[in-house]
Short mmCIF file of N, CA and C in Angstrom, two decimals:
data_model
loop_
_atom_site.label_atom_id
_atom_site.label_comp_id
_atom_site.label_asym_id
_atom_site.label_seq_id
_atom_site.Cartn_x
_atom_site.Cartn_y
_atom_site.Cartn_z
N MET A 21 103.89 13.51 -43.38
CA MET A 21 103.35 13.28 -44.81
C MET A 21 103.64 14.64 -45.52
N TYR A 22 103.25 15.89 -44.88
CA TYR A 22 103.51 17.13 -45.69
C TYR A 22 104.58 17.63 -45.06
N SER A 23 105.59 18.27 -46.04
CA SER A 23 106.66 19.02 -45.41
C SER A 23 106.21 20.38 -44.91
N THR A 24 107.03 20.77 -44.18
CA THR A 24 106.63 22.45 -43.42
C THR A 24 106.80 23.36 -44.82
N PHE A 25 107.39 23.01 -45.64
CA PHE A 25 107.49 23.94 -46.77
C PHE A 25 106.28 23.85 -47.66
N SER A 26 105.58 22.72 -47.92
CA SER A 26 104.43 22.68 -48.46
C SER A 26 103.18 23.30 -47.55
N VAL A 27 103.20 23.07 -46.12
CA VAL A 27 102.29 23.55 -45.42
C VAL A 27 102.42 25.19 -45.31
N SER A 28 103.62 25.59 -45.38
CA SER A 28 103.80 27.11 -45.25
C SER A 28 103.35 27.72 -46.58
N PHE A 29 103.74 26.99 -47.77
CA PHE A 29 103.26 27.37 -49.14
C PHE A 29 101.71 27.43 -49.02
N GLY A 30 101.21 26.43 -48.76
CA GLY A 30 99.58 26.36 -48.75
C GLY A 30 98.93 27.49 -47.92
N LEU A 31 99.52 27.78 -46.79
CA LEU A 31 98.94 28.84 -45.90
C LEU A 31 99.07 30.15 -46.63
N LYS A 32 100.40 30.58 -47.22
CA LYS A 32 100.44 31.76 -47.94
C LYS A 32 99.62 31.82 -49.14
N PHE A 33 99.54 30.68 -49.98
CA PHE A 33 98.73 30.68 -51.02
C PHE A 33 97.16 31.14 -50.60
N LYS A 34 96.72 30.43 -49.49
CA LYS A 34 95.38 30.50 -49.02
C LYS A 34 95.30 32.20 -48.50
N PHE A 35 96.32 32.62 -48.00
CA PHE A 35 96.29 34.20 -47.60
C PHE A 35 96.17 34.84 -48.69
N LEU A 36 97.09 34.71 -49.81
CA LEU A 36 97.01 35.45 -50.97
C LEU A 36 95.73 35.35 -51.51
N GLY A 37 94.93 34.27 -51.69
CA GLY A 37 93.77 34.09 -52.22
C GLY A 37 92.62 34.93 -51.41
N GLU A 38 92.72 34.91 -50.06
CA GLU A 38 91.87 35.78 -49.38
C GLU A 38 92.05 37.21 -49.68
N VAL A 39 93.40 37.74 -49.80
CA VAL A 39 93.59 38.95 -50.25
C VAL A 39 92.97 39.38 -51.55
N LEU A 40 93.29 38.64 -52.65
CA LEU A 40 92.82 38.81 -53.90
C LEU A 40 91.16 38.85 -53.81
N LEU A 41 90.70 37.96 -53.20
CA LEU A 41 89.25 37.83 -53.06
C LEU A 41 88.71 38.99 -52.42
N ALA A 42 89.24 39.55 -51.22
CA ALA A 42 88.88 40.78 -50.54
C ALA A 42 89.02 41.92 -51.58
N GLY A 43 90.06 41.99 -52.18
CA GLY A 43 89.93 43.20 -53.23
C GLY A 43 89.20 43.26 -54.23
N VAL A 44 88.53 42.04 -54.78
CA VAL A 44 87.51 41.86 -55.75
C VAL A 44 86.12 42.27 -54.99
N ILE A 45 85.89 41.78 -53.87
CA ILE A 45 84.60 42.08 -53.07
C ILE A 45 84.45 43.49 -52.69
N ASP A 46 85.70 44.14 -52.31
CA ASP A 46 85.90 45.54 -51.87
C ASP A 46 85.33 46.42 -53.30
N ALA A 47 85.97 45.97 -54.48
CA ALA A 47 85.55 46.90 -55.52
C ALA A 47 84.20 46.66 -55.94
N VAL A 48 83.69 45.56 -55.78
CA VAL A 48 82.28 45.17 -56.08
C VAL A 48 81.41 46.00 -55.21
N ASN A 49 81.72 46.07 -53.85
CA ASN A 49 80.85 46.82 -52.92
C ASN A 49 80.97 48.38 -52.96
N GLN A 50 82.22 48.73 -53.42
CA GLN A 50 82.32 50.13 -53.75
C GLN A 50 81.75 50.61 -54.92
N SER A 51 81.65 49.69 -55.98
CA SER A 51 80.97 50.21 -57.30
C SER A 51 79.47 50.12 -56.99
N HIS A 52 79.06 49.19 -56.13
CA HIS A 52 77.48 49.24 -55.82
C HIS A 52 77.20 50.63 -54.96
N SER A 53 78.20 51.06 -54.15
CA SER A 53 77.86 52.18 -53.32
C SER A 53 77.79 53.40 -54.28
N GLN A 54 78.79 53.41 -55.39
CA GLN A 54 78.84 54.44 -56.26
C GLN A 54 77.45 54.47 -57.11
N ILE A 55 76.92 53.37 -57.60
CA ILE A 55 75.81 53.27 -58.20
C ILE A 55 74.54 53.81 -57.25
N PHE A 56 74.72 53.42 -56.06
CA PHE A 56 73.49 54.05 -55.31
C PHE A 56 73.54 55.38 -55.00
N VAL A 57 74.69 56.04 -54.87
CA VAL A 57 74.80 57.47 -54.92
C VAL A 57 74.24 58.23 -56.11
N LYS A 58 74.75 57.62 -57.27
CA LYS A 58 74.39 58.14 -58.49
C LYS A 58 72.77 57.85 -58.90
N LEU A 59 72.22 56.90 -58.43
CA LEU A 59 70.81 56.69 -58.39
C LEU A 59 70.00 57.56 -57.57
N ASP A 60 70.59 57.89 -56.34
CA ASP A 60 70.12 58.84 -55.58
C ASP A 60 70.08 60.27 -56.21
N GLU A 61 71.15 60.61 -56.67
CA GLU A 61 71.39 61.93 -57.46
C GLU A 61 70.20 62.12 -58.58
N GLN A 62 70.18 61.08 -59.45
CA GLN A 62 69.27 60.95 -60.56
C GLN A 62 67.71 60.94 -60.04
N LEU A 63 67.44 60.37 -59.09
CA LEU A 63 66.03 60.38 -58.50
C LEU A 63 65.65 61.73 -58.02
N GLU A 64 66.66 62.39 -57.25
CA GLU A 64 66.46 63.66 -56.81
C GLU A 64 66.19 64.84 -58.13
N LEU A 65 67.00 64.70 -59.24
CA LEU A 65 66.78 65.43 -60.36
C LEU A 65 65.50 65.12 -61.09
N GLN A 66 65.09 63.99 -61.13
CA GLN A 66 63.83 63.52 -61.63
C GLN A 66 62.53 64.19 -60.73
N GLY A 67 62.82 63.97 -59.46
CA GLY A 67 61.86 64.59 -58.58
C GLY A 67 61.58 66.09 -58.85
N LYS A 68 62.76 66.92 -59.03
CA LYS A 68 62.68 68.19 -59.28
C LYS A 68 61.87 68.42 -60.69
N ARG A 69 62.25 67.79 -61.65
CA ARG A 69 61.54 67.78 -62.83
C ARG A 69 60.04 67.56 -62.74
N VAL A 70 59.67 66.59 -62.10
CA VAL A 70 58.38 66.28 -62.00
C VAL A 70 57.56 67.27 -61.24
N LYS A 71 58.20 68.02 -60.30
CA LYS A 71 57.61 69.14 -59.56
C LYS A 71 57.38 70.23 -60.40
N LYS A 72 58.34 70.60 -61.57
CA LYS A 72 58.25 71.58 -62.36
C LYS A 72 57.09 71.36 -63.23
N MET A 73 56.94 69.90 -63.65
CA MET A 73 55.97 69.81 -64.68
C MET A 73 54.67 69.92 -64.08
N VAL A 74 54.45 69.50 -62.62
CA VAL A 74 53.12 69.41 -61.93
C VAL A 74 52.95 70.90 -61.92
N ASN A 75 53.77 71.83 -61.59
CA ASN A 75 53.43 73.39 -61.50
C ASN A 75 52.93 73.90 -62.84
N LEU A 76 53.69 73.53 -63.92
CA LEU A 76 53.41 73.98 -65.15
C LEU A 76 51.91 73.41 -65.56
N GLN A 77 51.68 72.23 -65.30
CA GLN A 77 50.26 71.82 -65.74
C GLN A 77 49.15 72.45 -64.83
N GLU A 78 49.47 72.90 -63.62
CA GLU A 78 48.63 73.46 -62.67
C GLU A 78 48.36 74.99 -63.26
N GLU A 79 49.51 75.45 -63.73
CA GLU A 79 49.46 76.95 -64.36
C GLU A 79 48.55 76.97 -65.59
N ILE A 80 48.50 75.75 -66.50
CA ILE A 80 47.98 75.81 -67.52
C ILE A 80 46.53 75.52 -67.27
N LEU A 81 46.25 74.58 -66.45
CA LEU A 81 44.82 74.61 -66.11
C LEU A 81 44.14 75.71 -65.53
N TRP A 82 45.05 76.38 -64.71
CA TRP A 82 44.24 77.75 -64.08
C TRP A 82 44.11 78.81 -65.15
N LYS A 83 45.08 78.83 -66.25
CA LYS A 83 44.93 79.71 -67.25
C LYS A 83 43.61 79.40 -68.16
N LEU A 84 43.36 78.08 -68.43
CA LEU A 84 42.29 77.53 -69.14
C LEU A 84 41.06 77.83 -68.31
N GLU A 85 41.04 77.76 -67.18
CA GLU A 85 39.97 78.10 -66.38
C GLU A 85 39.55 79.46 -66.37
N GLN A 86 40.41 80.38 -66.56
CA GLN A 86 40.24 81.82 -66.48
C GLN A 86 39.72 82.30 -67.91
N CYS A 87 39.82 81.48 -68.99
CA CYS A 87 39.57 81.94 -70.18
C CYS A 87 37.87 81.66 -70.38
N PRO A 88 37.41 82.63 -71.33
CA PRO A 88 35.90 82.21 -71.46
C PRO A 88 35.70 81.13 -72.42
N ALA A 89 34.52 80.44 -72.26
CA ALA A 89 34.29 79.22 -72.87
C ALA A 89 34.21 79.53 -74.60
N PRO A 90 34.71 78.71 -75.24
CA PRO A 90 34.74 79.16 -76.81
C PRO A 90 33.20 79.04 -77.36
N THR A 91 32.84 80.00 -78.11
CA THR A 91 31.67 80.01 -78.56
C THR A 91 31.75 79.65 -80.38
N PHE A 92 30.57 78.94 -80.67
CA PHE A 92 30.54 78.53 -82.08
C PHE A 92 29.30 79.16 -82.71
N SER A 93 29.42 80.56 -82.81
CA SER A 93 28.14 81.06 -83.36
C SER A 93 28.20 81.20 -84.73
N ARG A 94 29.26 80.89 -85.52
CA ARG A 94 29.22 80.74 -86.89
C ARG A 94 28.60 79.55 -87.33
N PHE A 95 28.42 78.52 -86.46
CA PHE A 95 27.90 77.25 -86.83
C PHE A 95 26.44 77.03 -86.25
N ARG A 96 25.62 76.94 -86.94
CA ARG A 96 24.14 76.68 -86.59
C ARG A 96 23.98 75.21 -86.62
N ILE A 97 23.63 74.62 -85.30
CA ILE A 97 23.25 73.22 -85.30
C ILE A 97 21.74 73.13 -85.08
N ARG A 98 21.21 72.44 -86.13
CA ARG A 98 19.60 72.20 -86.11
C ARG A 98 19.43 70.87 -85.40
N PRO A 99 18.55 70.76 -84.60
CA PRO A 99 18.11 69.28 -84.09
C PRO A 99 17.56 68.52 -85.03
N ILE A 100 17.78 67.54 -85.24
CA ILE A 100 17.13 66.63 -86.03
C ILE A 100 15.67 66.37 -85.50
N THR A 101 14.53 66.53 -86.23
CA THR A 101 13.22 66.34 -85.72
C THR A 101 12.57 65.21 -86.32
N THR A 102 12.85 65.01 -87.60
CA THR A 102 12.34 63.73 -88.47
C THR A 102 13.30 62.99 -88.91
N PHE A 103 13.08 61.69 -89.05
CA PHE A 103 14.21 60.84 -89.60
C PHE A 103 13.44 59.88 -90.56
N SER A 104 13.83 59.88 -91.75
CA SER A 104 13.19 58.92 -92.66
C SER A 104 14.35 58.25 -93.53
N THR A 105 13.86 57.02 -93.88
CA THR A 105 14.98 56.27 -94.62
C THR A 105 14.12 55.41 -95.66
N SER A 106 14.94 55.11 -96.54
CA SER A 106 14.09 54.38 -97.64
C SER A 106 13.56 53.00 -97.22
N LEU A 107 14.09 52.48 -96.04
CA LEU A 107 13.45 51.07 -95.61
C LEU A 107 12.00 51.39 -95.14
N ASN A 108 11.75 52.67 -94.62
CA ASN A 108 10.35 52.86 -94.07
C ASN A 108 9.25 53.30 -95.04
N SER A 109 9.87 53.86 -96.21
CA SER A 109 8.75 54.31 -97.37
C SER A 109 8.68 53.15 -98.09
N SER A 110 7.33 52.96 -98.74
CA SER A 110 6.88 51.94 -99.62
C SER A 110 6.97 52.49 -101.08
N HIS A 111 7.40 51.55 -102.02
CA HIS A 111 7.30 52.04 -103.27
C HIS A 111 6.32 51.28 -104.06
#
């Protein structure tokens, strides 16, 4: 029913398809590998930046602890001892 030419051509076509598909899959795998390498580099850089920020925050907190507490001697706050409203007074 099939000639040897069509069977041979079909096998070659199938092989060519497999080769092309393998080329696409290899490219996809390689691009994912490159993405993971770049992602790893990015995470490493971010980790270094976060450590720097933590060190700076700790330094700032330490400096704040060493400073004397601010005083507000210019402002005199008087406690409220009596409270009257117009609702409580009768006219």
